JSON list of C-alpha atoms in Angstrom, two decimals:
[
{"chain": "A", "resi": 1, "resn": "UNK", "atom": "CA", "xyz": [70.06, 45.81, 107.79]},
{"chain": "A", "resi": 2, "resn": "UNK", "atom": "CA", "xyz": [66.40, 46.65, 108.33]},
{"chain": "A", "resi": 3, "resn": "UNK", "atom": "CA", "xyz": [63.83, 44.23, 109.63]},
{"chain": "A", "resi": 4, "resn": "UNK", "atom": "CA", "xyz": [61.83, 42.24, 107.09]},
{"chain": "A", "resi": 5, "resn": "UNK", "atom": "CA", "xyz": [58.54, 43.60, 105.81]},
{"chain": "A", "resi": 6, "resn": "UNK", "atom": "CA", "xyz": [55.80, 41.11, 105.02]},
{"chain": "A", "resi": 7, "resn": "UNK", "atom": "CA", "xyz": [53.99, 41.13, 101.68]},
{"chain": "A", "resi": 8, "resn": "UNK", "atom": "CA", "xyz": [51.17, 38.79, 100.69]},
{"chain": "A", "resi": 9, "resn": "UNK", "atom": "CA", "xyz": [52.34, 38.43, 97.09]},
{"chain": "A", "resi": 10, "resn": "UNK", "atom": "CA", "xyz": [52.23, 35.04, 95.40]},
{"chain": "A", "resi": 11, "resn": "UNK", "atom": "CA", "xyz": [53.94, 36.46, 92.32]},
{"chain": "A", "resi": 12, "resn": "UNK", "atom": "CA", "xyz": [55.38, 39.70, 90.97]},
{"chain": "A", "resi": 13, "resn": "UNK", "atom": "CA", "xyz": [55.03, 41.21, 87.51]},
{"chain": "A", "resi": 14, "resn": "UNK", "atom": "CA", "xyz": [57.48, 43.84, 86.28]},
{"chain": "A", "resi": 15, "resn": "UNK", "atom": "CA", "xyz": [56.20, 46.33, 83.71]},
{"chain": "A", "resi": 16, "resn": "UNK", "atom": "CA", "xyz": [58.50, 48.78, 81.94]},
{"chain": "A", "resi": 17, "resn": "UNK", "atom": "CA", "xyz": [57.47, 52.34, 82.83]},
{"chain": "A", "resi": 18, "resn": "UNK", "atom": "CA", "xyz": [59.46, 53.81, 79.93]},
{"chain": "A", "resi": 19, "resn": "UNK", "atom": "CA", "xyz": [57.56, 51.70, 77.38]},
{"chain": "A", "resi": 20, "resn": "UNK", "atom": "CA", "xyz": [54.26, 52.69, 79.01]},
{"chain": "A", "resi": 21, "resn": "UNK", "atom": "CA", "xyz": [55.19, 56.36, 78.92]},
{"chain": "A", "resi": 22, "resn": "UNK", "atom": "CA", "xyz": [56.12, 56.16, 75.23]},
{"chain": "A", "resi": 23, "resn": "UNK", "atom": "CA", "xyz": [52.69, 54.71, 74.40]},
{"chain": "A", "resi": 24, "resn": "UNK", "atom": "CA", "xyz": [50.84, 57.27, 76.50]},
{"chain": "A", "resi": 25, "resn": "UNK", "atom": "CA", "xyz": [48.17, 54.76, 77.53]},
{"chain": "A", "resi": 26, "resn": "UNK", "atom": "CA", "xyz": [46.41, 52.32, 75.26]},
{"chain": "A", "resi": 27, "resn": "UNK", "atom": "CA", "xyz": [44.97, 50.01, 77.90]},
{"chain": "A", "resi": 28, "resn": "UNK", "atom": "CA", "xyz": [41.83, 49.78, 79.99]},
{"chain": "A", "resi": 29, "resn": "UNK", "atom": "CA", "xyz": [38.22, 50.41, 79.12]},
{"chain": "A", "resi": 30, "resn": "UNK", "atom": "CA", "xyz": [38.80, 53.71, 77.26]},
{"chain": "A", "resi": 31, "resn": "UNK", "atom": "CA", "xyz": [42.37, 52.98, 76.20]},
{"chain": "A", "resi": 32, "resn": "UNK", "atom": "CA", "xyz": [43.76, 55.83, 78.31]},
{"chain": "A", "resi": 33, "resn": "UNK", "atom": "CA", "xyz": [45.49, 53.95, 81.15]},
{"chain": "A", "resi": 34, "resn": "UNK", "atom": "CA", "xyz": [48.98, 52.53, 81.44]},
{"chain": "A", "resi": 35, "resn": "UNK", "atom": "CA", "xyz": [49.25, 48.74, 81.37]},
{"chain": "A", "resi": 36, "resn": "UNK", "atom": "CA", "xyz": [50.12, 48.54, 85.08]},
{"chain": "A", "resi": 37, "resn": "UNK", "atom": "CA", "xyz": [47.10, 50.62, 86.16]},
{"chain": "A", "resi": 38, "resn": "UNK", "atom": "CA", "xyz": [44.74, 48.83, 83.78]},
{"chain": "A", "resi": 39, "resn": "UNK", "atom": "CA", "xyz": [45.94, 45.38, 84.94]},
{"chain": "A", "resi": 40, "resn": "UNK", "atom": "CA", "xyz": [45.63, 46.33, 88.63]},
{"chain": "A", "resi": 41, "resn": "UNK", "atom": "CA", "xyz": [42.09, 47.60, 88.08]},
{"chain": "A", "resi": 42, "resn": "UNK", "atom": "CA", "xyz": [41.15, 44.58, 85.96]},
{"chain": "A", "resi": 43, "resn": "UNK", "atom": "CA", "xyz": [42.33, 42.19, 88.70]},
{"chain": "A", "resi": 44, "resn": "UNK", "atom": "CA", "xyz": [40.85, 44.31, 91.50]},
{"chain": "A", "resi": 45, "resn": "UNK", "atom": "CA", "xyz": [44.20, 44.96, 93.19]},
{"chain": "A", "resi": 46, "resn": "UNK", "atom": "CA", "xyz": [43.86, 47.85, 95.62]},
{"chain": "A", "resi": 47, "resn": "UNK", "atom": "CA", "xyz": [46.31, 47.49, 98.48]},
{"chain": "A", "resi": 48, "resn": "UNK", "atom": "CA", "xyz": [49.86, 47.17, 97.25]},
{"chain": "A", "resi": 49, "resn": "UNK", "atom": "CA", "xyz": [51.67, 45.03, 99.88]},
{"chain": "A", "resi": 50, "resn": "UNK", "atom": "CA", "xyz": [48.56, 43.15, 100.91]},
{"chain": "A", "resi": 51, "resn": "UNK", "atom": "CA", "xyz": [47.52, 42.29, 97.37]},
{"chain": "A", "resi": 52, "resn": "UNK", "atom": "CA", "xyz": [47.85, 38.67, 96.16]},
{"chain": "A", "resi": 53, "resn": "UNK", "atom": "CA", "xyz": [50.24, 39.79, 93.40]},
{"chain": "A", "resi": 54, "resn": "UNK", "atom": "CA", "xyz": [52.62, 42.67, 92.92]},
{"chain": "A", "resi": 55, "resn": "UNK", "atom": "CA", "xyz": [52.35, 44.60, 89.69]},
{"chain": "A", "resi": 56, "resn": "UNK", "atom": "CA", "xyz": [55.37, 46.89, 89.70]},
{"chain": "A", "resi": 57, "resn": "UNK", "atom": "CA", "xyz": [56.44, 49.50, 87.17]},
{"chain": "A", "resi": 58, "resn": "UNK", "atom": "CA", "xyz": [60.23, 49.52, 86.83]},
{"chain": "A", "resi": 59, "resn": "UNK", "atom": "CA", "xyz": [62.35, 52.25, 85.26]},
{"chain": "A", "resi": 60, "resn": "UNK", "atom": "CA", "xyz": [63.51, 50.52, 82.05]},
{"chain": "A", "resi": 61, "resn": "UNK", "atom": "CA", "xyz": [63.99, 46.89, 81.05]},
{"chain": "A", "resi": 62, "resn": "UNK", "atom": "CA", "xyz": [66.20, 47.77, 78.06]},
{"chain": "A", "resi": 63, "resn": "UNK", "atom": "CA", "xyz": [64.14, 46.14, 75.31]},
{"chain": "A", "resi": 64, "resn": "UNK", "atom": "CA", "xyz": [62.36, 49.27, 74.00]},
{"chain": "A", "resi": 65, "resn": "UNK", "atom": "CA", "xyz": [59.94, 47.74, 71.46]},
{"chain": "A", "resi": 66, "resn": "UNK", "atom": "CA", "xyz": [57.99, 50.00, 69.14]},
{"chain": "A", "resi": 67, "resn": "UNK", "atom": "CA", "xyz": [54.30, 50.10, 69.96]},
{"chain": "A", "resi": 68, "resn": "UNK", "atom": "CA", "xyz": [54.38, 47.67, 72.91]},
{"chain": "A", "resi": 69, "resn": "UNK", "atom": "CA", "xyz": [55.15, 47.39, 76.62]},
{"chain": "A", "resi": 70, "resn": "UNK", "atom": "CA", "xyz": [57.70, 44.93, 78.01]},
{"chain": "A", "resi": 71, "resn": "UNK", "atom": "CA", "xyz": [56.36, 42.67, 80.79]},
{"chain": "A", "resi": 72, "resn": "UNK", "atom": "CA", "xyz": [58.32, 40.21, 82.94]},
{"chain": "A", "resi": 73, "resn": "UNK", "atom": "CA", "xyz": [56.61, 37.58, 85.06]},
{"chain": "A", "resi": 74, "resn": "UNK", "atom": "CA", "xyz": [58.97, 37.01, 88.02]},
{"chain": "A", "resi": 75, "resn": "UNK", "atom": "CA", "xyz": [58.01, 33.33, 88.17]},
{"chain": "A", "resi": 76, "resn": "UNK", "atom": "CA", "xyz": [59.25, 32.93, 84.57]},
{"chain": "A", "resi": 77, "resn": "UNK", "atom": "CA", "xyz": [62.18, 35.36, 84.30]},
{"chain": "A", "resi": 78, "resn": "UNK", "atom": "CA", "xyz": [63.46, 33.78, 81.10]},
{"chain": "A", "resi": 79, "resn": "UNK", "atom": "CA", "xyz": [60.32, 34.63, 79.10]},
{"chain": "A", "resi": 80, "resn": "UNK", "atom": "CA", "xyz": [59.57, 38.31, 78.57]},
{"chain": "A", "resi": 81, "resn": "UNK", "atom": "CA", "xyz": [56.39, 39.45, 76.85]},
{"chain": "A", "resi": 82, "resn": "UNK", "atom": "CA", "xyz": [55.67, 42.38, 74.56]},
{"chain": "A", "resi": 83, "resn": "UNK", "atom": "CA", "xyz": [52.11, 43.59, 75.09]},
{"chain": "A", "resi": 84, "resn": "UNK", "atom": "CA", "xyz": [50.49, 45.77, 72.44]},
{"chain": "A", "resi": 85, "resn": "UNK", "atom": "CA", "xyz": [47.88, 48.46, 73.23]},
{"chain": "A", "resi": 86, "resn": "UNK", "atom": "CA", "xyz": [44.35, 47.14, 73.44]},
{"chain": "A", "resi": 87, "resn": "UNK", "atom": "CA", "xyz": [45.53, 43.64, 74.39]},
{"chain": "A", "resi": 88, "resn": "UNK", "atom": "CA", "xyz": [43.05, 41.34, 76.11]},
{"chain": "A", "resi": 89, "resn": "UNK", "atom": "CA", "xyz": [43.82, 41.68, 79.83]},
{"chain": "A", "resi": 90, "resn": "UNK", "atom": "CA", "xyz": [42.06, 38.38, 80.64]},
{"chain": "A", "resi": 91, "resn": "UNK", "atom": "CA", "xyz": [44.37, 36.53, 78.25]},
{"chain": "A", "resi": 92, "resn": "UNK", "atom": "CA", "xyz": [47.44, 38.34, 79.61]},
{"chain": "A", "resi": 93, "resn": "UNK", "atom": "CA", "xyz": [46.49, 37.51, 83.19]},
{"chain": "A", "resi": 94, "resn": "UNK", "atom": "CA", "xyz": [46.07, 33.82, 82.26]},
{"chain": "A", "resi": 95, "resn": "UNK", "atom": "CA", "xyz": [49.41, 33.75, 80.42]},
{"chain": "A", "resi": 96, "resn": "UNK", "atom": "CA", "xyz": [51.31, 35.07, 83.42]},
{"chain": "A", "resi": 97, "resn": "UNK", "atom": "CA", "xyz": [49.38, 32.99, 85.94]},
{"chain": "A", "resi": 98, "resn": "UNK", "atom": "CA", "xyz": [47.33, 35.72, 87.61]},
{"chain": "A", "resi": 99, "resn": "UNK", "atom": "CA", "xyz": [43.79, 35.24, 88.85]},
{"chain": "A", "resi": 100, "resn": "UNK", "atom": "CA", "xyz": [41.24, 37.51, 87.18]}
]
């Protein structure tokens, strides 16, 4: 087993990459970014391991909603969210307990 690697994350958010790819963007200022990229930029997250929160795109979460992206807050694994394009990123960050 490898040695442990330290991360400064307080929380982790899993975002379905397959859902994001199907939408082809829809988030951010011009509506051209994926949800993960738009949320990272909105929260000012630059350094991955040293960031206060991890926003991670995962292969597929198996929900496959039409016109939305599946998001899982690791601190609340029993409540998954479907986020539609153009959603308010401030409201999403508050809902999943992230500091904006």
